[in-house]
Short mmCIF file of C-alpha atoms in Angstrom, two decimals:
data_model
loop_
_atom_site.label_atom_id
_atom_site.label_comp_id
_atom_site.label_asym_id
_atom_site.label_seq_id
_atom_site.Cartn_x
_atom_site.Cartn_y
_atom_site.Cartn_z
CA MET A 1 -6.35 47.79 -18.63
CA ALA A 2 -6.17 44.27 -17.55
CA THR A 3 -5.29 43.39 -13.96
CA ALA A 4 -3.44 40.24 -12.71
CA ALA A 5 -5.79 37.46 -11.21
CA PRO A 6 -5.18 37.31 -7.34
CA ALA A 7 -2.92 34.36 -6.28
CA THR A 8 -5.76 32.06 -5.08
CA ALA A 9 -7.43 32.27 -8.55
CA ARG A 10 -4.41 31.42 -10.87
CA ARG A 11 -3.54 28.38 -8.51
CA ARG A 12 -5.49 25.39 -10.01
CA PRO A 13 -8.09 23.89 -7.24
CA PRO A 14 -7.43 20.65 -6.19
CA THR A 15 -10.48 19.02 -7.82
CA VAL A 16 -8.47 16.12 -9.00
CA LEU A 17 -7.27 15.73 -5.65
CA LEU A 18 -10.86 15.42 -4.25
CA VAL A 19 -11.98 13.09 -7.12
CA ALA A 20 -8.96 10.69 -6.43
CA GLY A 21 -9.68 11.14 -2.51
CA GLY A 22 -13.16 10.37 -3.25
CA PHE A 23 -12.57 7.34 -5.33
CA LEU A 24 -10.08 6.09 -2.75
CA ALA A 25 -12.58 6.59 0.20
CA ALA A 26 -15.23 4.71 -1.80
CA THR A 27 -13.03 1.77 -2.19
CA VAL A 28 -12.15 1.45 1.53
CA LEU A 29 -15.55 2.26 2.59
CA VAL A 30 -16.88 -0.77 0.29
CA ALA A 31 -14.11 -3.07 1.70
CA LEU A 32 -14.99 -2.29 5.48
CA ALA A 33 -18.90 -2.72 4.81
CA ALA A 34 -18.28 -6.09 2.74
CA PRO A 35 -20.30 -8.01 5.53
CA LEU A 36 -23.25 -5.32 4.85
CA VAL A 37 -23.02 -5.12 1.13
CA ALA A 38 -22.10 -8.80 0.18
CA PRO A 39 -25.67 -10.21 -1.28
CA TYR A 40 -24.15 -13.91 -0.27
CA ASP A 41 -21.94 -15.41 2.49
CA PRO A 42 -18.30 -15.63 0.58
CA LEU A 43 -17.71 -19.35 1.58
CA ALA A 44 -21.26 -20.70 0.86
CA GLN A 45 -21.27 -23.30 -1.92
CA SER A 46 -23.84 -24.30 -4.09
CA VAL A 47 -23.19 -27.52 -6.64
CA MET A 48 -26.21 -26.39 -8.55
CA ALA A 49 -24.94 -23.10 -9.57
CA ARG A 50 -21.42 -23.91 -10.27
CA LEU A 51 -19.61 -21.56 -13.23
CA ARG A 52 -22.57 -19.63 -13.88
CA GLY A 53 -22.24 -16.21 -15.71
CA PRO A 54 -23.38 -12.87 -14.55
CA GLY A 55 -27.29 -12.85 -13.96
CA ALA A 56 -30.04 -11.68 -11.67
CA ALA A 57 -29.28 -14.15 -9.10
CA HIS A 58 -25.40 -13.51 -9.17
CA LEU A 59 -24.45 -10.34 -10.46
CA LEU A 60 -20.85 -11.34 -11.29
CA GLY A 61 -21.44 -15.04 -11.77
CA THR A 62 -20.26 -17.86 -9.71
CA ASP A 63 -16.89 -19.91 -9.16
CA GLN A 64 -15.95 -23.74 -9.56
CA PHE A 65 -17.75 -24.43 -6.30
CA GLY A 66 -20.59 -22.16 -6.93
CA ARG A 67 -19.68 -19.28 -4.59
CA ASP A 68 -20.69 -15.97 -5.21
CA LEU A 69 -17.95 -13.70 -7.06
CA LEU A 70 -18.99 -10.78 -6.01
CA SER A 71 -19.22 -11.33 -2.41
CA ARG A 72 -15.83 -13.21 -2.67
CA ILE A 73 -14.40 -9.93 -4.63
CA LEU A 74 -15.61 -7.68 -1.56
CA TYR A 75 -14.39 -10.04 1.04
CA GLY A 76 -10.91 -10.36 -0.94
CA LEU A 77 -10.86 -6.62 -1.35
CA ARG A 78 -11.32 -6.24 2.20
CA ALA A 79 -8.34 -8.80 2.73
CA SER A 80 -5.81 -7.07 0.56
CA LEU A 81 -6.29 -3.58 1.86
CA ALA A 82 -5.77 -4.75 5.36
CA ILE A 83 -2.67 -6.61 4.49
CA SER A 84 -1.35 -3.75 2.46
CA PHE A 85 -2.11 -1.15 4.92
CA GLY A 86 -0.75 -3.05 7.73
CA ALA A 87 2.43 -3.95 5.90
CA VAL A 88 3.20 -0.18 4.83
CA GLY A 89 2.23 1.23 8.12
CA LEU A 90 4.85 -1.32 9.82
CA ALA A 91 7.31 -0.65 7.18
CA LEU A 92 6.94 3.14 7.83
CA LEU A 93 7.50 2.66 11.68
CA VAL A 94 10.44 0.44 11.38
CA GLY A 95 12.15 1.97 8.48
CA GLY A 96 11.25 5.73 9.26
CA THR A 97 12.48 5.25 12.63
CA LEU A 98 15.90 3.91 11.39
CA GLY A 99 16.13 6.43 8.82
CA LEU A 100 15.59 9.37 11.30
CA ILE A 101 17.88 7.80 13.92
CA SER A 102 20.65 7.37 11.54
CA ALA A 103 20.10 10.96 10.14
CA TYR A 104 19.89 12.46 13.48
CA TYR A 105 22.99 10.66 15.19
CA ARG A 106 24.91 9.91 12.00
CA GLY A 107 28.67 8.38 12.49
CA TRP A 108 28.65 4.61 13.02
CA THR A 109 25.02 4.58 13.68
CA GLU A 110 24.21 5.92 10.41
CA ARG A 111 26.82 3.36 8.83
CA ILE A 112 25.54 0.42 10.23
CA VAL A 113 21.86 0.87 9.88
CA MET A 114 22.35 2.01 6.37
CA ARG A 115 24.42 -1.27 5.39
CA VAL A 116 22.05 -3.41 6.64
CA MET A 117 19.09 -1.48 4.72
CA ASP A 118 21.42 -1.88 1.89
CA VAL A 119 21.40 -5.72 2.20
CA LEU A 120 17.72 -5.76 2.40
CA PHE A 121 17.63 -3.36 -0.63
CA ALA A 122 19.80 -5.53 -2.72
CA PHE A 123 17.30 -8.52 -2.83
CA PRO A 124 14.32 -8.32 -5.48
CA VAL A 125 11.04 -7.76 -3.80
CA MET A 126 9.41 -11.00 -4.85
CA LEU A 127 12.52 -13.26 -3.97
CA LEU A 128 13.00 -11.70 -0.53
CA ALA A 129 9.06 -11.86 0.34
CA ILE A 130 9.02 -15.55 -1.11
CA GLY A 131 12.03 -16.19 1.05
CA ILE A 132 10.65 -14.73 4.30
CA ILE A 133 7.29 -16.57 3.70
CA ALA A 134 9.02 -19.91 3.11
CA VAL A 135 10.67 -19.71 6.62
CA LEU A 136 7.77 -18.15 8.39
CA GLY A 137 5.14 -20.20 6.61
CA PRO A 138 2.15 -18.80 4.26
CA GLY A 139 -0.74 -16.78 5.60
CA ALA A 140 -2.03 -13.22 5.83
CA THR A 141 -0.24 -12.36 8.50
CA THR A 142 3.29 -13.66 7.38
CA THR A 143 2.47 -12.10 4.06
CA ALA A 144 2.06 -8.56 5.92
CA ALA A 145 4.96 -9.33 7.53
CA ALA A 146 7.28 -10.18 4.45
CA ILE A 147 5.86 -7.15 2.50
CA ALA A 148 6.90 -4.62 5.69
CA ILE A 149 10.47 -6.26 5.56
CA VAL A 150 10.75 -5.76 2.13
CA TYR A 151 9.41 -2.17 2.34
CA THR A 152 11.51 -1.21 5.35
CA PRO A 153 14.74 -0.17 3.47
CA ILE A 154 12.74 1.96 1.30
CA PHE A 155 11.24 4.15 4.00
CA ALA A 156 14.68 4.31 5.82
CA ARG A 157 16.57 5.73 2.63
CA LEU A 158 13.42 7.78 1.79
CA LEU A 159 13.34 9.72 5.14
CA ARG A 160 17.20 9.68 5.95
CA GLY A 161 17.74 12.46 2.83
CA PRO A 162 15.60 15.05 3.73
CA ALA A 163 16.30 14.45 7.62
CA LEU A 164 19.95 15.27 7.08
CA VAL A 165 18.90 18.65 5.75
CA VAL A 166 16.30 19.20 8.71
CA ALA A 167 18.62 17.89 11.26
CA THR A 168 21.36 20.65 10.37
CA SER A 169 18.89 23.47 10.36
CA ASP A 170 19.01 26.69 12.44
CA TYR A 171 15.82 25.88 14.43
CA VAL A 172 17.07 22.34 15.23
CA LEU A 173 20.46 23.82 16.29
CA SER A 174 18.61 26.27 18.44
CA ALA A 175 16.55 23.54 20.00
CA ARG A 176 19.63 21.53 21.16
CA SER A 177 21.14 24.78 22.17
CA ILE A 178 18.36 25.39 24.95
CA GLY A 179 18.63 21.71 26.01
CA ALA A 180 15.71 19.91 24.26
CA SER A 181 15.98 16.33 24.29
CA ASP A 182 16.83 14.06 21.10
CA ALA A 183 13.18 12.31 21.27
CA ARG A 184 11.80 15.80 21.58
CA ILE A 185 13.72 17.27 18.46
CA ILE A 186 12.98 14.35 16.37
CA ALA A 187 9.18 14.24 17.32
CA LEU A 188 8.34 17.89 16.99
CA HIS A 189 10.94 19.57 14.68
CA ILE A 190 12.18 17.16 12.06
CA LEU A 191 9.16 14.74 11.85
CA PRO A 192 6.67 17.12 11.02
CA ASN A 193 8.65 18.63 7.94
CA LEU A 194 8.42 15.03 6.57
CA ALA A 195 4.78 14.49 6.62
CA SER A 196 4.15 15.28 3.17
CA VAL A 197 7.15 13.11 1.91
CA VAL A 198 5.85 10.05 4.00
CA LEU A 199 2.03 10.57 2.89
CA VAL A 200 3.09 10.54 -0.62
CA GLN A 201 5.48 7.40 -0.39
CA MET A 202 2.66 5.34 1.83
CA SER A 203 -0.01 5.91 -1.02
CA LEU A 204 2.40 4.80 -3.55
CA LEU A 205 3.65 1.93 -1.88
CA MET A 206 0.16 0.92 -1.26
CA SER A 207 -0.46 0.38 -4.79
CA THR A 208 2.57 -1.82 -5.13
CA ALA A 209 1.99 -3.46 -1.93
CA ILE A 210 -1.39 -4.67 -3.36
CA LEU A 211 0.24 -6.39 -6.39
CA VAL A 212 2.82 -7.89 -4.36
CA GLU A 213 -0.04 -9.64 -1.85
CA ALA A 214 -2.01 -10.36 -4.97
CA SER A 215 1.01 -12.05 -6.44
CA LEU A 216 2.02 -13.77 -3.25
CA SER A 217 -1.77 -15.26 -3.20
CA PHE A 218 -1.71 -16.11 -6.96
CA LEU A 219 1.29 -18.30 -5.95
CA GLY A 220 -0.48 -19.94 -2.93
CA LEU A 221 1.81 -18.36 -0.19
CA GLY A 222 -0.20 -15.26 0.71
CA THR A 223 -3.80 -15.68 2.41
CA GLN A 224 -4.83 -19.42 2.49
CA PRO A 225 -8.36 -21.15 1.38
CA PRO A 226 -11.18 -20.78 2.15
CA THR A 227 -10.81 -17.18 3.01
CA PRO A 228 -11.39 -15.14 -0.20
CA SER A 229 -8.46 -13.53 -1.48
CA LEU A 230 -8.20 -11.54 -5.01
CA GLY A 231 -4.90 -13.16 -6.11
CA MET A 232 -6.00 -16.55 -5.19
CA MET A 233 -9.20 -16.14 -7.10
CA LEU A 234 -7.34 -15.23 -10.10
CA SER A 235 -5.12 -18.33 -9.82
CA GLU A 236 -8.31 -20.53 -9.39
CA GLY A 237 -10.06 -19.03 -12.08
CA ARG A 238 -7.44 -19.52 -14.80
CA ASN A 239 -8.11 -23.18 -14.60
CA PHE A 240 -11.63 -22.56 -16.02
CA LEU A 241 -11.13 -19.81 -18.54
CA LEU A 242 -12.80 -22.00 -21.32
CA LEU A 243 -15.59 -22.84 -19.27
CA SER A 244 -16.24 -19.89 -17.23
CA PRO A 245 -13.52 -16.93 -17.14
CA TRP A 246 -15.73 -14.54 -14.94
CA SER A 247 -13.70 -15.45 -12.01
CA ALA A 248 -10.18 -14.54 -13.32
CA VAL A 249 -11.97 -11.69 -15.38
CA PHE A 250 -13.38 -9.91 -12.37
CA SER A 251 -10.81 -10.65 -9.91
CA GLY A 252 -8.04 -9.25 -12.23
CA LEU A 253 -10.05 -6.14 -12.81
CA ALA A 254 -10.43 -5.88 -9.03
CA ILE A 255 -6.74 -5.91 -8.62
CA LEU A 256 -6.28 -3.40 -11.54
CA PHE A 257 -8.85 -1.19 -10.03
CA VAL A 258 -7.69 -1.04 -6.71
CA ALA A 259 -3.86 -0.41 -7.52
CA PHE A 260 -5.02 2.13 -10.07
CA VAL A 261 -7.10 4.11 -7.23
CA LEU A 262 -3.97 4.12 -4.81
CA ASN A 263 -1.64 4.90 -7.37
CA PHE A 264 -3.77 7.70 -8.82
CA PHE A 265 -4.10 9.19 -5.35
CA GLY A 266 -0.56 9.28 -4.60
CA ASP A 267 0.49 10.60 -8.09
CA VAL A 268 -1.94 13.68 -7.28
CA LEU A 269 -1.27 14.20 -3.71
CA ARG A 270 2.50 14.64 -4.86
CA ASP A 271 1.65 17.16 -7.43
CA GLN A 272 -0.12 19.19 -4.68
CA LEU A 273 2.21 18.75 -1.78
CA ASP A 274 5.47 19.24 -3.85
CA PRO A 275 5.78 23.05 -4.69
CA ARG A 276 8.12 22.28 -7.61
CA LEU A 277 5.34 20.44 -9.41
CA ARG A 278 2.71 23.21 -8.75
#
């Protein structure tokens, strides 16, 4: 007579999560180690090596100034990840704080905060980002700030919903009854229960932040030359598609790969942390 398998055997091991996390860790590690891994200086020009295809000297070829494409992609990946991580982290800090405060205090605080978030949320992502950069000026720092402002209402609305439920739970009411401060209740009782939601949303928004950053750089509003940027490389390479398409092709593939890795990791993480999807 067959016996029921134990719960640990019935549950699928998180192999996919390990694979997704490995891809993400490898991508971040390569970006951080760009000064050590890159075979050439990303800014070094060579007139004699302009628009060359992949070969032994330059594994991915060169651009219109004779700069090594592999080196520029590695440094561009580093810049894109830094901007995206910084933007999403700042958006989480500001938007998450506003969402928690509005859910905890309710009343006029919630109404004012959420109406401001609704105004920001009403603008299309790219239009609002372009408008902010038009005021602050182009550059890597302003690009990160623009993306952070665009994503702030997303985190505010995301954390407000579950925070409303947690704020009315028995253990929060008990903490209030014994005189615990509001900051202690939010930090020790409400915020830890939202960790899974925060992790999943951060990984998913990182993938879209990479695309937004690349789009702004493609339009000339993001990272400014001569600093390498994947979006800027794609924009410059489109002018030489018939002569040497390698700059546009490889930079586009790099954007596709890093966005896919982040989105894949976010999807797998959501499946593992959400008990309804197990």
